[in-house]
Amino acid sequence: MKRVFGVKKNKEPPPSIQDASDRINKRGDTVDDKIKKLDAELARYKEQLKKTRPGPAQEAVKARAMRILKQKRMYEGQRDMLYNQTFNLDQVAFASEGIKDAQQTVTALKSANKELKGMMKTVKIQDIDNLQDEMMDLMDVSNEIQETLGRSYSVPDDIDEEELMGELDALEADMESEGDGVPSYLQPDKESEADQVLGSELNLPAAPSGHTPFPANTQAEDELGLPAVPRASIRG
């Protein structure tokens, strides 16, 4: 049966844009190489024309140069055509890649949208509001606990502002009356005026400022601990 009807041949896949572009670029490189060779021949003929005198020989060289120049113009036309084809293929490839990127972007957005919908089902606004309310209540309780633990003991709380200002005014007046703004209980110990007058009238010695040891030759004392009166002063 296969010999009668034959076997169906598998079709080759059509060439891709990249394959077509690579093939055209190779043809363009081949044309460029041919143009370079023709340029070299034209340069050689140009030197020959400079060295050849006018006449049949010079005309023959000109004819060859004209033939080479025509070939060069033909190859340049082919090269321009290949360049245009490559440019068109590049535009098609750019558009194709853009469509592929758009398809991938849409697919990614659909997947992300589906994932977000699944996540939104587990998160409710009401639960978040309740959580925030509970946190605020806990913070209030914590502040109340801190204030309770920070209370002072044995401190009167019934002092008003007028009483405080009166106490401050009295303290300021006391400081001004004492002099130099220092209260009497902070000034060094001084003898009062009454003590000074009494001491001057009784002609008493001043009180020692510190402990002074008695000298070795002290007077004798009686049984009451008072200094004994010399006998010579009694007799007189």
PDB file of C-alpha atoms in Angstrom:
ATOM      1  CA  MET A   1       0.000   0.000   0.000  1.00  0.00           C
ATOM      2  CA  LYS A   2       2.793   2.398   0.807  1.00  0.00           C
ATOM      3  CA  ARG A   3       4.347   1.753  -2.580  1.00  0.00           C
ATOM      4  CA  VAL A   4       1.041   2.487  -4.351  1.00  0.00           C
ATOM      5  CA  PHE A   5      -0.115   5.559  -2.489  1.00  0.00           C
ATOM      6  CA  GLY A   6       3.217   6.637  -1.124  1.00  0.00           C
ATOM      7  CA  VAL A   7       4.048   7.953   2.315  1.00  0.00           C
ATOM      8  CA  LYS A   8       2.986  11.383   3.480  1.00  0.00           C
ATOM      9  CA  LYS A   9       6.016  13.533   3.970  1.00  0.00           C
ATOM     10  CA  ASN A  10       6.354  15.594   7.134  1.00  0.00           C
ATOM     11  CA  LYS A  11       6.264  19.275   6.388  1.00  0.00           C
ATOM     12  CA  GLU A  12       9.183  21.236   7.646  1.00  0.00           C
ATOM     13  CA  PRO A  13       8.323  24.092   9.992  1.00  0.00           C
ATOM     14  CA  PRO A  14       8.361  27.496   8.340  1.00  0.00           C
ATOM     15  CA  PRO A  15      11.495  29.542   8.924  1.00  0.00           C
ATOM     16  CA  SER A  16      11.398  31.928  11.794  1.00  0.00           C
ATOM     17  CA  ILE A  17      12.005  35.639  11.555  1.00  0.00           C
ATOM     18  CA  GLN A  18      15.429  35.192  13.091  1.00  0.00           C
ATOM     19  CA  ASP A  19      16.362  32.528  10.553  1.00  0.00           C
ATOM     20  CA  ALA A  20      15.289  34.728   7.640  1.00  0.00           C
ATOM     21  CA  SER A  21      17.163  37.693   9.095  1.00  0.00           C
ATOM     22  CA  ASP A  22      20.353  35.649   9.537  1.00  0.00           C
ATOM     23  CA  ARG A  23      20.152  34.370   5.952  1.00  0.00           C
ATOM     24  CA  ILE A  24      19.708  37.884   4.543  1.00  0.00           C
ATOM     25  CA  ASN A  25      22.595  39.189   6.638  1.00  0.00           C
ATOM     26  CA  LYS A  26      24.868  36.471   5.231  1.00  0.00           C
ATOM     27  CA  ARG A  27      23.894  37.448   1.673  1.00  0.00           C
ATOM     28  CA  GLY A  28      24.585  41.061   2.547  1.00  0.00           C
ATOM     29  CA  ASP A  29      28.060  40.169   3.812  1.00  0.00           C
ATOM     30  CA  THR A  30      28.774  38.327   0.548  1.00  0.00           C
ATOM     31  CA  VAL A  31      27.692  41.343  -1.501  1.00  0.00           C
ATOM     32  CA  ASP A  32      29.870  43.617   0.637  1.00  0.00           C
ATOM     33  CA  ASP A  33      32.887  41.421  -0.049  1.00  0.00           C
ATOM     34  CA  LYS A  34      32.230  41.623  -3.817  1.00  0.00           C
ATOM     35  CA  ILE A  35      31.918  45.402  -3.660  1.00  0.00           C
ATOM     36  CA  LYS A  36      35.264  45.635  -1.838  1.00  0.00           C
ATOM     37  CA  LYS A  37      36.945  43.578  -4.565  1.00  0.00           C
ATOM     38  CA  LEU A  38      35.482  45.805  -7.270  1.00  0.00           C
ATOM     39  CA  ASP A  39      36.707  48.893  -5.401  1.00  0.00           C
ATOM     40  CA  ALA A  40      40.220  47.440  -5.415  1.00  0.00           C
ATOM     41  CA  GLU A  41      40.033  46.856  -9.205  1.00  0.00           C
ATOM     42  CA  LEU A  42      38.745  50.374  -9.793  1.00  0.00           C
ATOM     43  CA  ALA A  43      41.635  51.780  -7.770  1.00  0.00           C
ATOM     44  CA  ARG A  44      44.083  49.782  -9.916  1.00  0.00           C
ATOM     45  CA  TYR A  45      42.505  50.994 -13.157  1.00  0.00           C
ATOM     46  CA  LYS A  46      42.651  54.555 -11.852  1.00  0.00           C
ATOM     47  CA  GLU A  47      46.409  54.274 -11.397  1.00  0.00           C
ATOM     48  CA  GLN A  48      46.729  52.826 -14.904  1.00  0.00           C
ATOM     49  CA  LEU A  49      44.803  55.739 -16.392  1.00  0.00           C
ATOM     50  CA  LYS A  50      47.228  58.166 -14.748  1.00  0.00           C
ATOM     51  CA  LYS A  51      50.215  56.378 -16.260  1.00  0.00           C
ATOM     52  CA  THR A  52      48.715  55.686 -19.734  1.00  0.00           C
ATOM     53  CA  ARG A  53      48.878  58.279 -22.460  1.00  0.00           C
ATOM     54  CA  PRO A  54      45.745  59.250 -24.345  1.00  0.00           C
ATOM     55  CA  GLY A  55      45.004  56.769 -27.063  1.00  0.00           C
ATOM     56  CA  PRO A  56      43.609  53.308 -27.695  1.00  0.00           C
ATOM     57  CA  ALA A  57      45.308  51.847 -24.594  1.00  0.00           C
ATOM     58  CA  GLN A  58      43.777  54.469 -22.317  1.00  0.00           C
ATOM     59  CA  GLU A  59      40.371  53.943 -23.888  1.00  0.00           C
ATOM     60  CA  ALA A  60      40.617  50.194 -23.241  1.00  0.00           C
ATOM     61  CA  VAL A  61      41.400  50.815 -19.595  1.00  0.00           C
ATOM     62  CA  LYS A  62      38.448  53.201 -19.348  1.00  0.00           C
ATOM     63  CA  ALA A  63      36.133  50.570 -20.839  1.00  0.00           C
ATOM     64  CA  ARG A  64      37.221  48.013 -18.243  1.00  0.00           C
ATOM     65  CA  ALA A  65      36.790  50.551 -15.458  1.00  0.00           C
ATOM     66  CA  MET A  66      33.269  51.373 -16.701  1.00  0.00           C
ATOM     67  CA  ARG A  67      32.347  47.662 -16.674  1.00  0.00           C
ATOM     68  CA  ILE A  68      33.654  47.257 -13.117  1.00  0.00           C
ATOM     69  CA  LEU A  69      31.776  50.379 -12.038  1.00  0.00           C
ATOM     70  CA  LYS A  70      28.495  49.031 -13.476  1.00  0.00           C
ATOM     71  CA  GLN A  71      28.963  45.789 -11.563  1.00  0.00           C
ATOM     72  CA  LYS A  72      29.640  47.758  -8.423  1.00  0.00           C
ATOM     73  CA  ARG A  73      26.466  49.799  -8.859  1.00  0.00           C
ATOM     74  CA  MET A  74      24.464  46.589  -9.379  1.00  0.00           C
ATOM     75  CA  TYR A  75      25.858  45.022  -6.182  1.00  0.00           C
ATOM     76  CA  GLU A  76      25.211  48.229  -4.277  1.00  0.00           C
ATOM     77  CA  GLY A  77      21.575  48.081  -5.383  1.00  0.00           C
ATOM     78  CA  GLN A  78      21.320  44.495  -4.190  1.00  0.00           C
ATOM     79  CA  ARG A  79      22.924  45.435  -0.893  1.00  0.00           C
ATOM     80  CA  ASP A  80      20.423  48.262  -0.366  1.00  0.00           C
ATOM     81  CA  MET A  81      17.562  45.866  -1.120  1.00  0.00           C
ATOM     82  CA  LEU A  82      18.910  43.361   1.407  1.00  0.00           C
ATOM     83  CA  TYR A  83      19.274  46.120   3.981  1.00  0.00           C
ATOM     84  CA  ASN A  84      15.626  47.081   3.478  1.00  0.00           C
ATOM     85  CA  GLN A  85      14.528  43.456   3.889  1.00  0.00           C
ATOM     86  CA  THR A  86      16.558  43.151   7.075  1.00  0.00           C
ATOM     87  CA  PHE A  87      15.000  46.360   8.406  1.00  0.00           C
ATOM     88  CA  ASN A  88      11.495  45.056   7.709  1.00  0.00           C
ATOM     89  CA  LEU A  89      12.284  41.750   9.412  1.00  0.00           C
ATOM     90  CA  ASP A  90      13.648  43.605  12.434  1.00  0.00           C
ATOM     91  CA  GLN A  91      10.427  45.609  12.679  1.00  0.00           C
ATOM     92  CA  VAL A  92       8.345  42.430  12.499  1.00  0.00           C
ATOM     93  CA  ALA A  93      10.555  40.754  15.091  1.00  0.00           C
ATOM     94  CA  PHE A  94      10.214  43.772  17.391  1.00  0.00           C
ATOM     95  CA  ALA A  95       6.432  43.700  17.057  1.00  0.00           C
ATOM     96  CA  SER A  96       6.363  39.946  17.661  1.00  0.00           C
ATOM     97  CA  GLU A  97       8.499  40.262  20.776  1.00  0.00           C
ATOM     98  CA  GLY A  98       6.268  43.068  22.011  1.00  0.00           C
ATOM     99  CA  ILE A  99       3.176  40.884  21.629  1.00  0.00           C
ATOM    100  CA  LYS A 100       4.896  38.027  23.467  1.00  0.00           C
ATOM    101  CA  ASP A 101       5.841  40.381  26.298  1.00  0.00           C
ATOM    102  CA  ALA A 102       2.247  41.628  26.454  1.00  0.00           C
ATOM    103  CA  GLN A 103       0.961  38.058  26.667  1.00  0.00           C
ATOM    104  CA  GLN A 104       3.358  37.248  29.495  1.00  0.00           C
ATOM    105  CA  THR A 105       2.376  40.436  31.293  1.00  0.00           C
ATOM    106  CA  VAL A 106      -1.327  39.622  31.026  1.00  0.00           C
ATOM    107  CA  THR A 107      -0.693  36.073  32.276  1.00  0.00           C
ATOM    108  CA  ALA A 108       1.312  37.375  35.228  1.00  0.00           C
ATOM    109  CA  LEU A 109      -1.416  39.911  36.073  1.00  0.00           C
ATOM    110  CA  LYS A 110      -4.093  37.227  35.975  1.00  0.00           C
ATOM    111  CA  SER A 111      -2.060  35.004  38.288  1.00  0.00           C
ATOM    112  CA  ALA A 112      -1.402  37.890  40.683  1.00  0.00           C
ATOM    113  CA  ASN A 113      -5.084  38.862  40.636  1.00  0.00           C
ATOM    114  CA  LYS A 114      -6.107  35.331  41.515  1.00  0.00           C
ATOM    115  CA  GLU A 115      -3.562  35.183  44.337  1.00  0.00           C
ATOM    116  CA  LEU A 116      -4.715  38.524  45.736  1.00  0.00           C
ATOM    117  CA  LYS A 117      -8.322  37.409  45.722  1.00  0.00           C
ATOM    118  CA  GLY A 118      -7.349  34.313  47.683  1.00  0.00           C
ATOM    119  CA  MET A 119      -5.434  36.395  50.207  1.00  0.00           C
ATOM    120  CA  MET A 120      -8.274  38.896  50.586  1.00  0.00           C
ATOM    121  CA  LYS A 121     -10.605  36.095  51.626  1.00  0.00           C
ATOM    122  CA  THR A 122      -8.457  35.425  54.711  1.00  0.00           C
ATOM    123  CA  VAL A 123      -8.156  39.109  55.688  1.00  0.00           C
ATOM    124  CA  LYS A 124     -11.262  40.980  56.841  1.00  0.00           C
ATOM    125  CA  ILE A 125     -11.547  44.682  57.604  1.00  0.00           C
ATOM    126  CA  GLN A 126     -13.750  43.977  60.625  1.00  0.00           C
ATOM    127  CA  ASP A 127     -11.082  41.725  62.144  1.00  0.00           C
ATOM    128  CA  ILE A 128      -8.475  44.461  61.682  1.00  0.00           C
ATOM    129  CA  ASP A 129     -10.750  47.045  63.323  1.00  0.00           C
ATOM    130  CA  ASN A 130     -11.397  44.729  66.269  1.00  0.00           C
ATOM    131  CA  LEU A 131      -7.674  44.105  66.635  1.00  0.00           C
ATOM    132  CA  GLN A 132      -6.978  47.841  66.657  1.00  0.00           C
ATOM    133  CA  ASP A 133      -9.659  48.407  69.308  1.00  0.00           C
ATOM    134  CA  GLU A 134      -8.203  45.659  71.498  1.00  0.00           C
ATOM    135  CA  MET A 135      -4.720  47.159  71.168  1.00  0.00           C
ATOM    136  CA  MET A 136      -6.022  50.597  72.202  1.00  0.00           C
ATOM    137  CA  ASP A 137      -7.750  49.096  75.253  1.00  0.00           C
ATOM    138  CA  LEU A 138      -4.569  47.266  76.240  1.00  0.00           C
ATOM    139  CA  MET A 139      -2.546  50.481  75.922  1.00  0.00           C
ATOM    140  CA  ASP A 140      -5.041  52.323  78.140  1.00  0.00           C
ATOM    141  CA  VAL A 141      -4.832  49.599  80.782  1.00  0.00           C
ATOM    142  CA  SER A 142      -1.034  49.677  80.605  1.00  0.00           C
ATOM    143  CA  ASN A 143      -0.965  53.456  81.105  1.00  0.00           C
ATOM    144  CA  GLU A 144      -3.332  53.157  84.058  1.00  0.00           C
ATOM    145  CA  ILE A 145      -1.080  50.525  85.632  1.00  0.00           C
ATOM    146  CA  GLN A 146       1.971  52.739  85.174  1.00  0.00           C
ATOM    147  CA  GLU A 147       0.210  55.725  86.737  1.00  0.00           C
ATOM    148  CA  THR A 148      -0.933  53.599  89.683  1.00  0.00           C
ATOM    149  CA  LEU A 149       2.573  52.272  90.327  1.00  0.00           C
ATOM    150  CA  GLY A 150       4.014  55.786  90.027  1.00  0.00           C
ATOM    151  CA  ARG A 151       1.960  57.299  92.870  1.00  0.00           C
ATOM    152  CA  SER A 152       3.810  59.012  95.768  1.00  0.00           C
ATOM    153  CA  TYR A 153       3.147  58.075  99.377  1.00  0.00           C
ATOM    154  CA  SER A 154       2.541  60.486 102.335  1.00  0.00           C
ATOM    155  CA  VAL A 155       2.312  63.516 100.081  1.00  0.00           C
ATOM    156  CA  PRO A 156      -0.595  65.882 100.791  1.00  0.00           C
ATOM    157  CA  ASP A 157      -2.811  66.375  97.799  1.00  0.00           C
ATOM    158  CA  ASP A 158      -5.020  69.149  99.287  1.00  0.00           C
ATOM    159  CA  ILE A 159      -2.610  72.064  98.602  1.00  0.00           C
ATOM    160  CA  ASP A 160      -4.168  74.558  96.241  1.00  0.00           C
ATOM    161  CA  GLU A 161      -2.469  77.178  94.078  1.00  0.00           C
ATOM    162  CA  GLU A 162      -3.191  80.122  96.425  1.00  0.00           C
ATOM    163  CA  GLU A 163      -1.606  78.329  99.346  1.00  0.00           C
ATOM    164  CA  LEU A 164       1.428  77.506  97.281  1.00  0.00           C
ATOM    165  CA  MET A 165       1.883  81.112  96.127  1.00  0.00           C
ATOM    166  CA  GLY A 166       1.492  82.356  99.707  1.00  0.00           C
ATOM    167  CA  GLU A 167       4.151  79.935 100.912  1.00  0.00           C
ATOM    168  CA  LEU A 168       6.515  81.090  98.168  1.00  0.00           C
ATOM    169  CA  ASP A 169       5.935  84.780  98.977  1.00  0.00           C
ATOM    170  CA  ALA A 170       6.613  84.154 102.673  1.00  0.00           C
ATOM    171  CA  LEU A 171       9.791  82.306 101.857  1.00  0.00           C
ATOM    172  CA  GLU A 172      10.963  85.159  99.606  1.00  0.00           C
ATOM    173  CA  ALA A 173      10.245  87.742 102.329  1.00  0.00           C
ATOM    174  CA  ASP A 174      12.162  85.665 104.860  1.00  0.00           C
ATOM    175  CA  MET A 175      15.154  85.466 102.550  1.00  0.00           C
ATOM    176  CA  GLU A 176      15.162  89.246 101.939  1.00  0.00           C
ATOM    177  CA  SER A 177      14.919  90.026 105.671  1.00  0.00           C
ATOM    178  CA  GLU A 178      17.824  87.712 106.534  1.00  0.00           C
ATOM    179  CA  GLY A 179      20.146  89.469 104.067  1.00  0.00           C
ATOM    180  CA  ASP A 180      21.981  88.250 101.008  1.00  0.00           C
ATOM    181  CA  GLY A 181      18.955  86.126 100.273  1.00  0.00           C
ATOM    182  CA  VAL A 182      20.085  83.373 102.728  1.00  0.00           C
ATOM    183  CA  PRO A 183      17.687  82.165 105.482  1.00  0.00           C
ATOM    184  CA  SER A 184      18.811  82.277 109.087  1.00  0.00           C
ATOM    185  CA  TYR A 185      18.922  78.517 109.406  1.00  0.00           C
ATOM    186  CA  LEU A 186      21.463  78.415 106.536  1.00  0.00           C
ATOM    187  CA  GLN A 187      23.723  81.229 107.908  1.00  0.00           C
ATOM    188  CA  PRO A 188      26.702  80.453 110.174  1.00  0.00           C
ATOM    189  CA  ASP A 189      26.261  80.691 113.991  1.00  0.00           C
ATOM    190  CA  LYS A 190      26.673  84.262 115.349  1.00  0.00           C
ATOM    191  CA  GLU A 191      26.282  85.729 118.807  1.00  0.00           C
ATOM    192  CA  SER A 192      23.065  87.646 119.265  1.00  0.00           C
ATOM    193  CA  GLU A 193      23.110  91.337 120.309  1.00  0.00           C
ATOM    194  CA  ALA A 194      21.688  90.494 123.718  1.00  0.00           C
ATOM    195  CA  ASP A 195      24.494  88.027 124.440  1.00  0.00           C
ATOM    196  CA  GLN A 196      27.095  90.613 123.349  1.00  0.00           C
ATOM    197  CA  VAL A 197      25.653  93.312 125.689  1.00  0.00           C
ATOM    198  CA  LEU A 198      25.446  90.895 128.613  1.00  0.00           C
ATOM    199  CA  GLY A 199      29.031  89.788 128.073  1.00  0.00           C
ATOM    200  CA  SER A 200      30.305  93.365 127.997  1.00  0.00           C
ATOM    201  CA  GLU A 201      28.487  94.241 131.245  1.00  0.00           C
ATOM    202  CA  LEU A 202      29.718  91.191 133.143  1.00  0.00           C
ATOM    203  CA  ASN A 203      33.197  91.468 131.604  1.00  0.00           C
ATOM    204  CA  LEU A 204      33.202  87.772 130.813  1.00  0.00           C
ATOM    205  CA  PRO A 205      35.761  86.232 128.485  1.00  0.00           C
ATOM    206  CA  ALA A 206      34.623  85.211 125.061  1.00  0.00           C
ATOM    207  CA  ALA A 207      33.616  81.624 124.573  1.00  0.00           C
ATOM    208  CA  PRO A 208      36.400  79.560 123.044  1.00  0.00           C
ATOM    209  CA  SER A 209      35.841  78.644 119.433  1.00  0.00           C
ATOM    210  CA  GLY A 210      37.352  75.208 119.880  1.00  0.00           C
ATOM    211  CA  HIS A 211      38.793  72.811 122.438  1.00  0.00           C
ATOM    212  CA  THR A 212      42.011  74.165 123.878  1.00  0.00           C
ATOM    213  CA  PRO A 213      43.992  71.959 126.263  1.00  0.00           C
ATOM    214  CA  PHE A 214      44.803  73.366 129.723  1.00  0.00           C
ATOM    215  CA  PRO A 215      48.421  74.385 130.282  1.00  0.00           C
ATOM    216  CA  ALA A 216      50.621  72.344 132.499  1.00  0.00           C
ATOM    217  CA  ASN A 217      50.842  74.964 135.304  1.00  0.00           C
ATOM    218  CA  THR A 218      47.087  75.317 136.030  1.00  0.00           C
ATOM    219  CA  GLN A 219      45.818  76.654 139.358  1.00  0.00           C
ATOM    220  CA  ALA A 220      44.646  74.347 142.110  1.00  0.00           C
ATOM    221  CA  GLU A 221      40.958  73.690 142.459  1.00  0.00           C
ATOM    222  CA  ASP A 222      38.854  73.338 145.557  1.00  0.00           C
ATOM    223  CA  GLU A 223      36.432  70.563 146.348  1.00  0.00           C
ATOM    224  CA  LEU A 224      33.743  72.183 144.208  1.00  0.00           C
ATOM    225  CA  GLY A 225      35.959  72.322 141.165  1.00  0.00           C
ATOM    226  CA  LEU A 226      36.453  76.124 141.344  1.00  0.00           C
ATOM    227  CA  PRO A 227      39.874  77.760 141.227  1.00  0.00           C
ATOM    228  CA  ALA A 228      41.314  78.173 144.693  1.00  0.00           C
ATOM    229  CA  VAL A 229      41.853  81.752 145.912  1.00  0.00           C
ATOM    230  CA  PRO A 230      45.452  82.484 146.839  1.00  0.00           C
ATOM    231  CA  ARG A 231      45.988  83.040 150.536  1.00  0.00           C
ATOM    232  CA  ALA A 232      47.934  86.220 149.990  1.00  0.00           C
ATOM    233  CA  SER A 233      44.930  87.853 148.432  1.00  0.00           C
ATOM    234  CA  ILE A 234      42.738  86.763 151.405  1.00  0.00           C
ATOM    235  CA  ARG A 235      45.063  88.189 153.983  1.00  0.00           C
ATOM    236  CA  GLY A 236      45.261  91.518 152.283  1.00  0.00           C
TER     237      GLY A 236
END
